[in-house]
CSV table of N, CA and C in Angstrom, one decimal:
chain,number,residue,atom,x,y,z
Q,1,VAL,N,-33.0,41.3,23.1
Q,1,VAL,CA,-32.5,40.1,22.1
Q,1,VAL,C,-32.9,39.3,22.7
Q,2,HIS,N,-34.1,38.5,22.1
Q,2,HIS,CA,-35.0,37.2,22.7
Q,2,HIS,C,-34.6,36.2,21.8
Q,3,GLN,N,-33.8,35.1,22.1
Q,3,GLN,CA,-33.1,33.9,21.2
Q,3,GLN,C,-34.6,32.8,21.5
Q,4,THR,N,-34.6,32.1,20.7
Q,4,THR,CA,-35.3,30.7,20.8
Q,4,THR,C,-34.6,29.9,19.5
Q,5,PHE,N,-34.0,29.0,20.7
Q,5,PHE,CA,-33.4,27.7,19.9
Q,5,PHE,C,-33.9,26.9,19.8
Q,6,GLY,N,-35.0,26.4,20.0
Q,6,GLY,CA,-36.3,25.6,20.2
Q,6,GLY,C,-37.4,25.4,20.7
Q,7,PRO,N,-38.1,24.6,20.7
Q,7,PRO,CA,-39.3,24.8,21.4
Q,7,PRO,C,-39.2,24.9,23.1
Q,8,TRP,N,-37.8,24.4,23.4
Q,8,TRP,CA,-37.5,23.7,25.1
Q,8,TRP,C,-36.4,24.6,25.5
Q,9,VAL,N,-35.7,25.8,24.5
Q,9,VAL,CA,-34.4,26.3,24.8
Q,9,VAL,C,-35.0,27.9,24.5
Q,10,SER,N,-34.8,29.2,25.3
Q,10,SER,CA,-34.8,30.3,24.9
Q,10,SER,C,-33.9,31.0,26.0
Q,11,GLN,N,-33.0,32.4,25.3
Q,11,GLN,CA,-32.9,33.3,26.1
Q,11,GLN,C,-33.3,34.6,25.5
Q,12,ARG,N,-32.9,35.5,27.1
Q,12,ARG,CA,-33.1,37.0,26.4
Q,12,ARG,C,-31.6,37.4,27.0
Q,13,ILE,N,-31.4,38.7,26.4
Q,13,ILE,CA,-29.9,39.3,26.4
Q,13,ILE,C,-30.2,40.6,26.5
Q,14,ARG,N,-29.9,41.5,28.2
Q,14,ARG,CA,-30.4,42.7,27.8
Q,14,ARG,C,-29.4,43.4,28.2
Q,15,LEU,N,-28.7,44.9,27.8
Q,15,LEU,CA,-27.9,45.7,27.8
Q,15,LEU,C,-28.7,46.8,27.8
Q,16,ALA,N,-28.8,47.5,29.1
Q,16,ALA,CA,-29.3,48.8,29.3
Q,16,ALA,C,-28.7,49.9,29.1
Q,17,LYS,N,-28.4,51.1,28.4
Q,17,LYS,CA,-27.7,52.0,27.9
Q,17,LYS,C,-27.2,52.7,28.9
Q,18,GLY,N,-25.7,52.7,28.5
Q,18,GLY,CA,-25.0,53.2,29.3
Q,18,GLY,C,-24.1,51.8,30.6
Q,19,ALA,N,-24.7,50.8,30.7
Q,19,ALA,CA,-24.3,50.0,31.7
Q,19,ALA,C,-22.8,49.0,30.9
Q,20,ARG,N,-22.4,48.4,32.0
Q,20,ARG,CA,-21.0,48.3,31.3
Q,20,ARG,C,-20.9,46.7,31.7
Q,21,HIS,N,-22.5,45.9,31.5
Q,21,HIS,CA,-22.6,44.4,31.6
Q,21,HIS,C,-23.9,44.2,31.2
Q,22,ALA,N,-24.0,43.2,30.9
Q,22,ALA,CA,-25.2,42.6,30.1
Q,22,ALA,C,-26.0,41.8,31.0
Q,23,GLU,N,-26.9,41.4,31.0
Q,23,GLU,CA,-27.9,40.3,31.5
Q,23,GLU,C,-28.2,39.1,30.7
Q,24,VAL,N,-28.5,38.0,31.1
Q,24,VAL,CA,-28.9,37.3,30.3
Q,24,VAL,C,-29.7,36.3,31.1
Q,25,THR,N,-30.9,36.0,30.8
Q,25,THR,CA,-31.7,35.3,31.5
Q,25,THR,C,-32.2,33.9,30.5
Q,26,TYR,N,-32.1,32.3,31.0
Q,26,TYR,CA,-32.6,31.3,30.2
Q,26,TYR,C,-33.8,30.6,30.5
Q,27,THR,N,-34.4,29.7,29.6
Q,27,THR,CA,-35.1,28.9,30.1
Q,27,THR,C,-34.9,27.7,29.3
Q,28,VAL,N,-34.7,26.8,30.1
Q,28,VAL,CA,-34.3,25.3,29.5
Q,28,VAL,C,-35.4,24.3,29.9
Q,29,GLY,N,-35.9,23.5,29.0
Q,29,GLY,CA,-36.7,22.5,29.7
Q,29,GLY,C,-38.4,22.6,29.4
Q,30,PRO,N,-39.0,21.4,29.4
Q,30,PRO,CA,-38.3,20.1,29.8
Q,30,PRO,C,-37.3,19.4,28.6
Q,31,ILE,N,-36.6,19.3,28.5
Q,31,ILE,CA,-35.6,18.3,27.7
Q,31,ILE,C,-35.9,17.0,27.3
Q,32,PRO,N,-36.5,17.1,25.9
Q,32,PRO,CA,-36.9,15.7,25.4
Q,32,PRO,C,-36.2,14.7,25.5
Q,33,ILE,N,-36.7,13.6,25.4
Q,33,ILE,CA,-35.7,12.5,25.6
Q,33,ILE,C,-36.2,11.3,24.3
Q,34,ASP,N,-35.9,11.6,23.1
Q,34,ASP,CA,-36.5,11.0,21.8
Q,34,ASP,C,-35.2,10.1,21.7
Q,35,GLY,N,-35.6,9.1,21.5
Q,35,GLY,CA,-34.3,7.8,21.7
Q,35,GLY,C,-34.0,7.9,23.2
Q,36,LEU,N,-32.7,7.6,22.7
Q,36,LEU,CA,-31.6,7.2,24.0
Q,36,LEU,C,-31.0,7.9,24.4
Q,37,ASP,N,-31.2,9.2,23.7
Q,37,ASP,CA,-30.0,10.3,24.0
Q,37,ASP,C,-29.9,11.4,24.9
Q,38,GLY,N,-28.9,11.4,25.7
Q,38,GLY,CA,-29.3,12.4,26.7
Q,38,GLY,C,-28.8,13.9,26.1
Q,39,LYS,N,-28.8,15.2,26.4
Q,39,LYS,CA,-28.6,16.2,26.0
Q,39,LYS,C,-28.2,16.9,27.6
Q,40,GLU,N,-27.0,17.9,27.2
Q,40,GLU,CA,-26.2,18.9,28.0
Q,40,GLU,C,-26.6,20.0,27.0
Q,41,VAL,N,-27.0,21.1,28.0
Q,41,VAL,CA,-27.4,22.4,27.4
Q,41,VAL,C,-26.2,23.5,28.4
Q,42,VAL,N,-25.5,24.2,27.5
Q,42,VAL,CA,-24.5,25.1,28.3
Q,42,VAL,C,-24.8,26.4,27.4
Q,43,SER,N,-24.4,27.7,28.4
Q,43,SER,CA,-24.4,29.2,28.2
Q,43,SER,C,-22.4,29.0,27.6
Q,44,ARG,N,-22.2,29.6,26.6
Q,44,ARG,CA,-20.8,29.6,26.1
Q,44,ARG,C,-21.1,31.0,25.8
Q,45,ILE,N,-20.2,31.1,26.1
Q,45,ILE,CA,-19.6,33.0,25.9
Q,45,ILE,C,-17.9,32.8,25.2
Q,46,VAL,N,-18.1,33.1,23.8
Q,46,VAL,CA,-16.6,33.3,23.0
Q,46,VAL,C,-15.9,34.8,23.1
Q,47,THR,N,-14.8,34.6,23.4
Q,47,THR,CA,-14.2,36.5,23.1
Q,47,THR,C,-13.0,35.6,22.6
Q,48,ASP,N,-12.5,37.2,22.3
Q,48,ASP,CA,-10.8,36.8,21.8
Q,48,ASP,C,-9.7,37.4,22.8
Q,49,ILE,N,-10.4,36.9,24.2
Q,49,ILE,CA,-9.3,37.1,25.1
Q,49,ILE,C,-8.3,35.6,25.0
Q,50,GLN,N,-7.2,36.2,25.1
Q,50,GLN,CA,-6.0,35.2,25.3
Q,50,GLN,C,-6.0,34.9,27.0
Q,51,SER,N,-6.8,33.6,27.1
Q,51,SER,CA,-6.3,33.6,28.5
Q,51,SER,C,-5.9,32.2,28.9
Q,52,GLY,N,-5.1,31.5,27.9
Q,52,GLY,CA,-4.2,30.8,28.2
Q,52,GLY,C,-4.3,29.4,28.9
Q,53,GLY,N,-5.5,28.8,28.7
Q,53,GLY,CA,-6.1,27.4,29.7
Q,53,GLY,C,-6.2,28.1,30.8
Q,54,GLU,N,-6.8,29.2,31.3
Q,54,GLU,CA,-6.7,29.4,32.8
Q,54,GLU,C,-8.0,30.2,33.2
Q,55,CYS,N,-8.9,29.9,34.3
Q,55,CYS,CA,-10.1,30.3,34.1
Q,55,CYS,C,-9.7,30.5,36.1
Q,56,PHE,N,-10.9,31.0,36.2
Q,56,PHE,CA,-11.0,31.4,37.7
Q,56,PHE,C,-12.6,31.3,38.1
Q,57,THR,N,-13.3,30.5,39.4
Q,57,THR,CA,-13.9,29.9,39.5
Q,57,THR,C,-14.2,30.3,41.1
Q,58,ASP,N,-15.4,30.3,41.7
Q,58,ASP,CA,-15.0,30.4,43.4
Q,58,ASP,C,-15.9,28.8,43.5
Q,59,SER,N,-15.4,28.5,44.5
Q,59,SER,CA,-15.8,26.9,44.3
Q,59,SER,C,-16.8,27.2,46.3
Q,60,ASN,N,-17.1,28.0,46.6
Q,60,ASN,CA,-17.4,28.4,48.1
Q,60,ASN,C,-18.0,29.2,48.4
Q,61,GLY,N,-18.0,30.4,47.3
Q,61,GLY,CA,-18.4,31.9,47.3
Q,61,GLY,C,-17.8,32.7,48.4
Q,62,ARG,N,-16.4,32.6,49.0
Q,62,ARG,CA,-15.3,33.2,49.7
Q,62,ARG,C,-14.4,33.7,48.8
Q,63,GLU,N,-13.7,32.9,47.8
Q,63,GLU,CA,-12.6,33.3,47.3
Q,63,GLU,C,-12.5,32.3,46.2
Q,64,MET,N,-11.6,33.5,44.9
Q,64,MET,CA,-11.6,32.4,43.6
Q,64,MET,C,-10.2,32.0,43.8
Q,65,LEU,N,-10.6,30.6,42.8
Q,65,LEU,CA,-9.4,29.7,42.8
Q,65,LEU,C,-9.4,29.3,41.5
Q,66,ARG,N,-7.7,29.5,41.6
Q,66,ARG,CA,-7.2,29.5,39.7
Q,66,ARG,C,-7.8,28.0,39.1
Q,67,ARG,N,-7.6,27.9,38.0
Q,67,ARG,CA,-7.8,26.9,37.6
Q,67,ARG,C,-7.4,26.8,36.3
Q,68,ARG,N,-6.7,25.4,35.8
Q,68,ARG,CA,-5.6,25.6,34.9
Q,68,ARG,C,-5.9,24.4,34.0
Q,69,ARG,N,-6.2,24.3,32.9
Q,69,ARG,CA,-6.3,23.1,31.5
Q,69,ARG,C,-5.9,21.9,32.4
Q,70,ASP,N,-6.2,20.9,32.4
Q,70,ASP,CA,-5.6,19.5,32.4
Q,70,ASP,C,-4.5,19.9,33.6
Q,71,PHE,N,-4.7,20.2,34.6
Q,71,PHE,CA,-4.3,20.1,35.9
Q,71,PHE,C,-5.2,20.3,37.1
Q,72,ARG,N,-4.0,19.7,38.5
Q,72,ARG,CA,-4.3,19.7,39.4
Q,72,ARG,C,-3.4,19.9,40.5
Q,73,PRO,N,-3.5,21.3,41.0
Q,73,PRO,CA,-2.2,21.6,41.9
Q,73,PRO,C,-1.7,20.5,43.3
Q,74,THR,N,-2.7,19.2,43.3
Q,74,THR,CA,-2.0,18.5,44.6
Q,74,THR,C,-2.0,17.2,44.1
Q,75,TRP,N,-1.9,16.6,43.1
Q,75,TRP,CA,-1.8,15.6,42.4
Q,75,TRP,C,-1.8,15.4,40.8
Q,76,SER,N,-1.3,14.2,40.6
Q,76,SER,CA,-0.6,14.4,39.0
Q,76,SER,C,-2.2,13.6,38.0
Q,77,LEU,N,-2.5,14.6,37.2
Q,77,LEU,CA,-3.6,14.0,36.5
Q,77,LEU,C,-3.3,13.5,35.1
Q,78,ASN,N,-4.2,12.7,35.3
Q,78,ASN,CA,-4.6,11.7,34.0
Q,78,ASN,C,-5.4,11.9,33.2
Q,79,GLN,N,-5.6,13.2,31.9
Q,79,GLN,CA,-6.7,13.2,31.8
Q,79,GLN,C,-7.4,12.8,30.9
Q,80,THR,N,-8.5,12.2,31.2
Q,80,THR,CA,-9.3,11.1,29.9
Q,80,THR,C,-10.1,11.6,29.4
Q,81,GLU,N,-11.1,12.6,30.1
Q,81,GLU,CA,-12.2,13.9,29.6
Q,81,GLU,C,-12.1,15.2,29.5
Q,82,PRO,N,-11.8,15.8,28.6
Q,82,PRO,CA,-10.8,17.1,27.9
Q,82,PRO,C,-11.9,18.1,28.4
Q,83,VAL,N,-13.4,18.0,28.1
Q,83,VAL,CA,-14.1,18.9,28.1
Q,83,VAL,C,-14.6,18.8,30.0
Q,84,ALA,N,-15.1,17.4,30.5
Q,84,ALA,CA,-16.1,17.5,31.9
Q,84,ALA,C,-14.7,17.2,32.8
Q,85,GLY,N,-13.5,16.9,32.4
Q,85,GLY,CA,-12.2,17.2,33.6
Q,85,GLY,C,-11.9,18.6,33.4
Q,86,ASN,N,-12.0,19.3,32.8
Q,86,ASN,CA,-12.0,20.8,33.1
Q,86,ASN,C,-13.3,21.4,33.5
Q,87,TYR,N,-14.4,20.7,33.7
Q,87,TYR,CA,-15.6,21.7,34.4
Q,87,TYR,C,-15.3,21.4,35.8
Q,88,PHE,N,-15.6,23.0,36.4
Q,88,PHE,CA,-15.6,22.9,37.7
Q,88,PHE,C,-16.9,23.7,38.4
Q,89,PRO,N,-17.0,23.4,39.7
Q,89,PRO,CA,-18.1,24.2,40.6
Q,89,PRO,C,-18.3,24.9,40.2
Q,90,VAL,N,-19.0,26.1,40.1
Q,90,VAL,CA,-19.1,27.8,39.9
Q,90,VAL,C,-20.4,27.9,41.2
Q,91,THR,N,-19.9,28.4,42.2
Q,91,THR,CA,-21.1,28.8,43.2
Q,91,THR,C,-21.8,30.6,43.1
Q,92,THR,N,-20.8,31.7,42.5
Q,92,THR,CA,-21.2,32.5,42.6
Q,92,THR,C,-20.9,32.9,41.1
Q,93,ALA,N,-19.8,32.8,40.8
Q,93,ALA,CA,-18.5,34.1,39.9
Q,93,ALA,C,-18.0,33.0,39.1
Q,94,THR,N,-17.7,33.0,37.8
Q,94,THR,CA,-16.2,32.7,37.1
Q,94,THR,C,-15.8,33.8,36.3
Q,95,PHE,N,-14.4,33.9,35.7
Q,95,PHE,CA,-14.0,34.6,35.0
Q,95,PHE,C,-13.1,34.2,34.2
Q,96,ILE,N,-12.6,34.7,33.2
Q,96,ILE,CA,-11.3,34.5,32.2
Q,96,ILE,C,-10.8,35.7,32.2
Q,97,ARG,N,-9.2,36.1,31.9
Q,97,ARG,CA,-8.6,37.6,31.8
Q,97,ARG,C,-7.4,37.2,31.1
Q,98,ASP,N,-6.7,38.5,30.4
Q,98,ASP,CA,-5.5,38.4,29.9
Q,98,ASP,C,-5.0,39.6,30.2
Q,99,ALA,N,-3.9,40.1,30.0
Q,99,ALA,CA,-3.2,41.4,30.3
Q,99,ALA,C,-4.2,42.5,30.6
Q,100,GLY,N,-4.9,42.4,29.7
Q,100,GLY,CA,-5.6,43.7,29.7
Q,100,GLY,C,-7.0,43.9,29.8
Q,101,ARG,N,-7.6,42.8,29.7
Q,101,ARG,CA,-9.4,42.4,30.1
Q,101,ARG,C,-9.8,40.9,30.6
Q,102,GLN,N,-10.7,41.3,31.2
Q,102,GLN,CA,-12.0,40.2,32.0
Q,102,GLN,C,-12.7,40.4,31.6
Q,103,LEU,N,-13.2,38.8,31.4
Q,103,LEU,CA,-14.7,38.7,31.5
Q,103,LEU,C,-15.4,38.1,32.8
Q,104,THR,N,-16.0,38.7,33.4
Q,104,THR,CA,-16.7,37.7,34.5
Q,104,THR,C,-18.3,37.6,34.3
Q,105,VAL,N,-19.0,36.1,35.0
Q,105,VAL,CA,-19.7,36.0,34.6
Q,105,VAL,C,-20.3,35.6,36.2
Q,106,LEU,N,-21.3,36.4,36.9
Q,106,LEU,CA,-21.7,35.9,37.7
Q,106,LEU,C,-23.2,35.0,37.8
Q,107,THR,N,-23.3,34.3,38.9
Q,107,THR,CA,-24.3,33.4,38.3
Q,107,THR,C,-25.5,33.0,39.4
Q,108,ASP,N,-26.8,32.9,39.3
Q,108,ASP,CA,-27.6,33.4,40.2
Q,108,ASP,C,-27.7,32.2,41.0
Q,109,ALA,N,-27.4,31.0,41.1
Q,109,ALA,CA,-27.3,29.7,41.3
Q,109,ALA,C,-26.2,28.7,41.0
Q,110,THR,N,-25.9,27.9,41.9
Q,110,THR,CA,-24.8,27.1,41.5
Q,110,THR,C,-24.8,26.2,40.4
Q,111,GLN,N,-23.5,26.1,39.5
Q,111,GLN,CA,-23.8,25.7,38.1
Q,111,GLN,C,-22.1,25.4,37.9
Q,112,ALA,N,-22.2,24.2,37.3
Q,112,ALA,CA,-20.7,23.5,36.6
Q,112,ALA,C,-20.3,25.0,35.8
Q,113,GLY,N,-18.9,24.9,35.7
Q,113,GLY,CA,-18.7,25.8,34.2
Q,113,GLY,C,-17.1,25.7,34.5
Q,114,SER,N,-16.9,26.0,33.1
Q,114,SER,CA,-15.3,26.3,32.8
Q,114,SER,C,-14.7,27.6,31.6
Q,115,GLY,N,-13.9,28.2,32.0
Q,115,GLY,CA,-13.6,28.9,31.0
Q,115,GLY,C,-11.7,28.4,31.0
Q,116,CYS,N,-11.6,27.1,30.7
Q,116,CYS,CA,-10.5,26.4,30.4
Q,116,CYS,C,-10.1,25.2,29.4
Q,117,VAL,N,-11.7,24.9,29.4
Q,117,VAL,CA,-11.6,24.2,28.2
Q,117,VAL,C,-11.4,24.4,26.5
Q,118,ARG,N,-11.7,25.6,26.0
Q,118,ARG,CA,-10.5,26.5,25.2
Q,118,ARG,C,-10.4,27.8,25.3
Q,119,ASP,N,-9.3,28.3,25.0
Q,119,ASP,CA,-8.7,29.7,25.6
Q,119,ASP,C,-10.3,31.0,24.7
Q,120,GLY,N,-10.1,31.9,25.6
Q,120,GLY,CA,-11.0,32.9,25.2
Q,120,GLY,C,-12.8,32.7,25.5
Q,121,GLU,N,-13.1,31.6,26.7
Q,121,GLU,CA,-14.3,31.3,26.2
Q,121,GLU,C,-14.9,30.5,27.7
Q,122,LEU,N,-15.5,31.0,28.2
Q,122,LEU,CA,-16.4,30.5,29.3
Q,122,LEU,C,-17.8,29.6,29.1
Q,123,GLU,N,-17.9,29.0,29.4
Q,123,GLU,CA,-19.4,27.6,29.6
Q,123,GLU,C,-19.8,27.6,30.8
Q,124,LEU,N,-21.2,27.3,30.8
Q,124,LEU,CA,-21.9,27.5,32.0
Q,124,LEU,C,-22.8,26.2,31.8
Q,125,MET,N,-23.2,25.1,32.9
Q,125,MET,CA,-24.1,24.1,32.2
Q,125,MET,C,-25.2,24.8,33.0
Q,126,ALA,N,-26.4,24.4,31.8
Q,126,ALA,CA,-27.5,25.6,32.0
Q,126,ALA,C,-28.5,24.6,32.8
Q,127,HIS,N,-28.5,23.1,31.9
Q,127,HIS,CA,-29.1,21.7,32.2
Q,127,HIS,C,-28.6,20.6,31.6
Q,128,ARG,N,-29.3,20.0,32.0
Q,128,ARG,CA,-29.0,18.4,31.3
Q,128,ARG,C,-29.5,17.6,31.8
Q,129,ARG,N,-29.9,16.5,30.8
Q,129,ARG,CA,-30.8,15.0,31.1
Q,129,ARG,C,-30.1,14.0,30.5
Q,130,LEU,N,-29.6,13.3,31.3
Q,130,LEU,CA,-29.2,11.9,30.8
Q,130,LEU,C,-29.7,10.8,31.4
Q,131,LEU,N,-30.0,9.9,30.5
Q,131,LEU,CA,-30.7,8.7,30.3
Q,131,LEU,C,-29.9,7.0,30.6
Q,132,VAL,N,-28.7,7.5,31.0
Q,132,VAL,CA,-27.5,6.4,31.2
Q,132,VAL,C,-27.2,6.7,32.3
Q,133,ASP,N,-26.5,5.8,33.0
Q,133,ASP,CA,-25.9,6.2,34.4
Q,133,ASP,C,-24.3,6.4,33.8
Q,134,ASP,N,-23.6,7.5,34.4
Q,134,ASP,CA,-22.2,7.8,33.6
Q,134,ASP,C,-21.1,7.5,34.5
Q,135,ALA,N,-21.5,6.2,35.0
Q,135,ALA,CA,-20.1,5.5,35.9
Q,135,ALA,C,-20.1,7.1,36.9
Q,136,ARG,N,-20.3,7.6,37.3
Q,136,ARG,CA,-19.4,9.1,38.0
Q,136,ARG,C,-19.8,8.4,39.7
Q,137,GLY,N,-20.7,7.4,39.7
Q,137,GLY,CA,-21.1,7.6,41.3
Q,137,GLY,C,-21.6,7.4,41.6
Q,138,VAL,N,-23.1,8.1,41.2
Q,138,VAL,CA,-24.3,8.2,41.7
Q,138,VAL,C,-25.1,6.9,41.3
Q,139,ASN,N,-24.9,5.9,40.7
Q,139,ASN,CA,-25.6,4.8,40.4
Q,139,ASN,C,-26.8,4.6,39.8
Q,140,GLU,N,-27.4,6.3,39.0
Q,140,GLU,CA,-28.2,6.0,38.5
Q,140,GLU,C,-28.5,7.5,37.5
Q,141,PRO,N,-29.4,7.7,36.3
Q,141,PRO,CA,-28.9,8.6,35.5
Q,141,PRO,C,-29.4,9.7,36.2
Q,142,LEU,N,-29.0,10.9,35.3
Q,142,LEU,CA,-29.5,12.0,35.5
Q,142,LEU,C,-30.6,12.6,35.2
Q,143,ASN,N,-31.5,11.8,35.4
Q,143,ASN,CA,-32.9,12.0,34.5
Q,143,ASN,C,-33.7,12.6,35.6
Q,144,GLU,N,-33.8,13.9,35.7
Q,144,GLU,CA,-34.9,14.4,37.1
Q,144,GLU,C,-35.8,15.2,36.3
Q,145,THR,N,-37.2,14.4,37.1
Q,145,THR,CA,-38.4,14.0,36.4
Q,145,THR,C,-39.5,15.1,37.5
Q,146,GLN,N,-40.7,15.4,37.3
Q,146,GLN,CA,-41.7,16.1,38.1
Q,146,GLN,C,-42.0,15.0,39.4
Q,147,PHE,N,-42.2,13.7,39.1
Q,147,PHE,CA,-42.0,12.8,39.8
Q,147,PHE,C,-41.5,11.9,39.9
Q,148,VAL,N,-40.8,11.4,41.8
Q,148,VAL,CA,-39.9,10.4,41.7
Q,148,VAL,C,-40.1,9.3,42.8
Q,149,GLU,N,-40.8,8.0,42.6
Q,149,GLU,CA,-40.8,6.8,43.9
Q,149,GLU,C,-40.0,7.4,44.9
Q,150,PRO,N,-39.8,6.7,46.0
Q,150,PRO,CA,-39.2,6.9,47.2
Q,150,PRO,C,-38.0,5.8,47.0
Q,151,TRP,N,-37.3,5.9,48.0
Q,151,TRP,CA,-36.3,5.0,47.5
Q,151,TRP,C,-36.3,3.8,49.0
Q,152,ALA,N,-37.5,4.1,49.9
Q,152,ALA,CA,-37.3,3.3,50.8
Q,152,ALA,C,-38.8,2.8,50.4
Q,153,GLY,N,-39.1,1.4,51.3
Q,153,GLY,CA,-40.4,0.7,51.2
Q,153,GLY,C,-40.7,0.1,49.8
Q,154,PRO,N,-42.0,-0.3,49.7
Q,154,PRO,CA,-42.4,-1.3,48.6
Q,154,PRO,C,-42.3,-0.2,47.4
Q,155,GLY,N,-42.4,-1.2,46.2
Q,155,GLY,CA,-42.7,-0.4,44.9
Q,155,GLY,C,-41.2,-0.1,44.0
Q,156,LYS,N,-41.7,0.7,43.2
Q,156,LYS,CA,-40.2,0.9,41.8
Q,156,LYS,C,-39.6,1.8,43.0
Q,157,TRP,N,-38.3,2.0,42.9
Q,157,TRP,CA,-37.3,2.6,43.9
Q,157,TRP,C,-37.0,3.5,43.1
Q,158,GLY,N,-37.5,4.8,43.3
Q,158,GLY,CA,-36.3,6.0,42.7
Q,158,GLY,C,-36.8,6.0,41.1
Q,159,GLN,N,-38.2,5.1,40.8
Q,159,GLN,CA,-38.6,5.4,39.3
Q,159,GLN,C,-38.8,6.9,39.3
Q,160,HIS,N,-38.3,7.7,38.0
Q,160,HIS,CA,-38.8,8.7,37.6
Q,160,HIS,C,-39.9,8.5,36.4
Q,161,SER,N,-41.1,9.6,36.9
Q,161,SER,CA,-42.0,9.9,35.8
Q,161,SER,C,-42.5,11.2,35.7
Q,162,GLY,N,-43.6,11.2,35.0
Q,162,GLY,CA,-44.3,12.9,34.6
Q,162,GLY,C,-42.7,13.3,33.6
Q,163,PRO,N,-43.1,14.9,33.5
Q,163,PRO,CA,-42.4,15.7,33.0
Q,163,PRO,C,-41.4,16.0,33.4
Q,164,GLY,N,-39.8,15.8,32.2
Q,164,GLY,CA,-38.4,16.8,32.7
Q,164,GLY,C,-38.9,18.1,33.5
Q,165,LEU,N,-37.9,18.1,34.4
Q,165,LEU,CA,-37.6,19.6,34.7
Q,165,LEU,C,-37.7,20.7,34.2
Q,166,VAL,N,-38.3,21.7,34.4
Q,166,VAL,CA,-37.7,23.2,33.6
Q,166,VAL,C,-37.0,24.0,34.1
Q,167,THR,N,-35.6,24.7,33.9
Q,167,THR,CA,-34.6,25.7,34.6
Q,167,THR,C,-34.8,26.7,34.0
Q,168,ARG,N,-34.7,27.6,35.0
Q,168,ARG,CA,-34.5,29.0,34.7
Q,168,ARG,C,-33.4,29.7,35.6
Q,169,GLY,N,-32.6,30.5,34.5
Q,169,GLY,CA,-31.8,31.4,35.7
Q,169,GLY,C,-30.9,32.5,34.6
Q,170,LYS,N,-30.3,33.1,35.4
Q,170,LYS,CA,-29.4,34.4,35.5
Q,170,LYS,C,-28.2,34.0,35.4
Q,171,HIS,N,-27.5,35.1,34.1
Q,171,HIS,CA,-26.0,35.6,34.4
Q,171,HIS,C,-26.0,37.0,33.8
């Protein structure tokens, strides 16, 4: 199945005869920046798995870590961002499960993702382009483009120009 959601977002879903897994490939970009709105593009898989606000991610490629909605095991979390605050690094895999079923997604590149924003759903961030700094530490917008001026020497330090980036991936 090939799906096109717009001129800059498409995906292909393949299910081979007799296979127990599907392959999703996607192409996103360049993300348009009409107006001053940024955009975040996610792959979301919705199931009826009763995950109970829990998912597992591998943040180092070696072990799966249990993640729970609005919870951190080593400190008291004051949740102010219910979606972003439940996104975690996904190096190679993430899964949700209940007593009888499990949905696992393998990624071909490190992404941010969550299986605990809403029960029964897995989300993976495919691409994003933000035009305003989110005040989370990098001190610049997440506006990746084909060209960037160097941060050293004379000139317009770090100025972005050219078309936005295109991301291709596989789950």
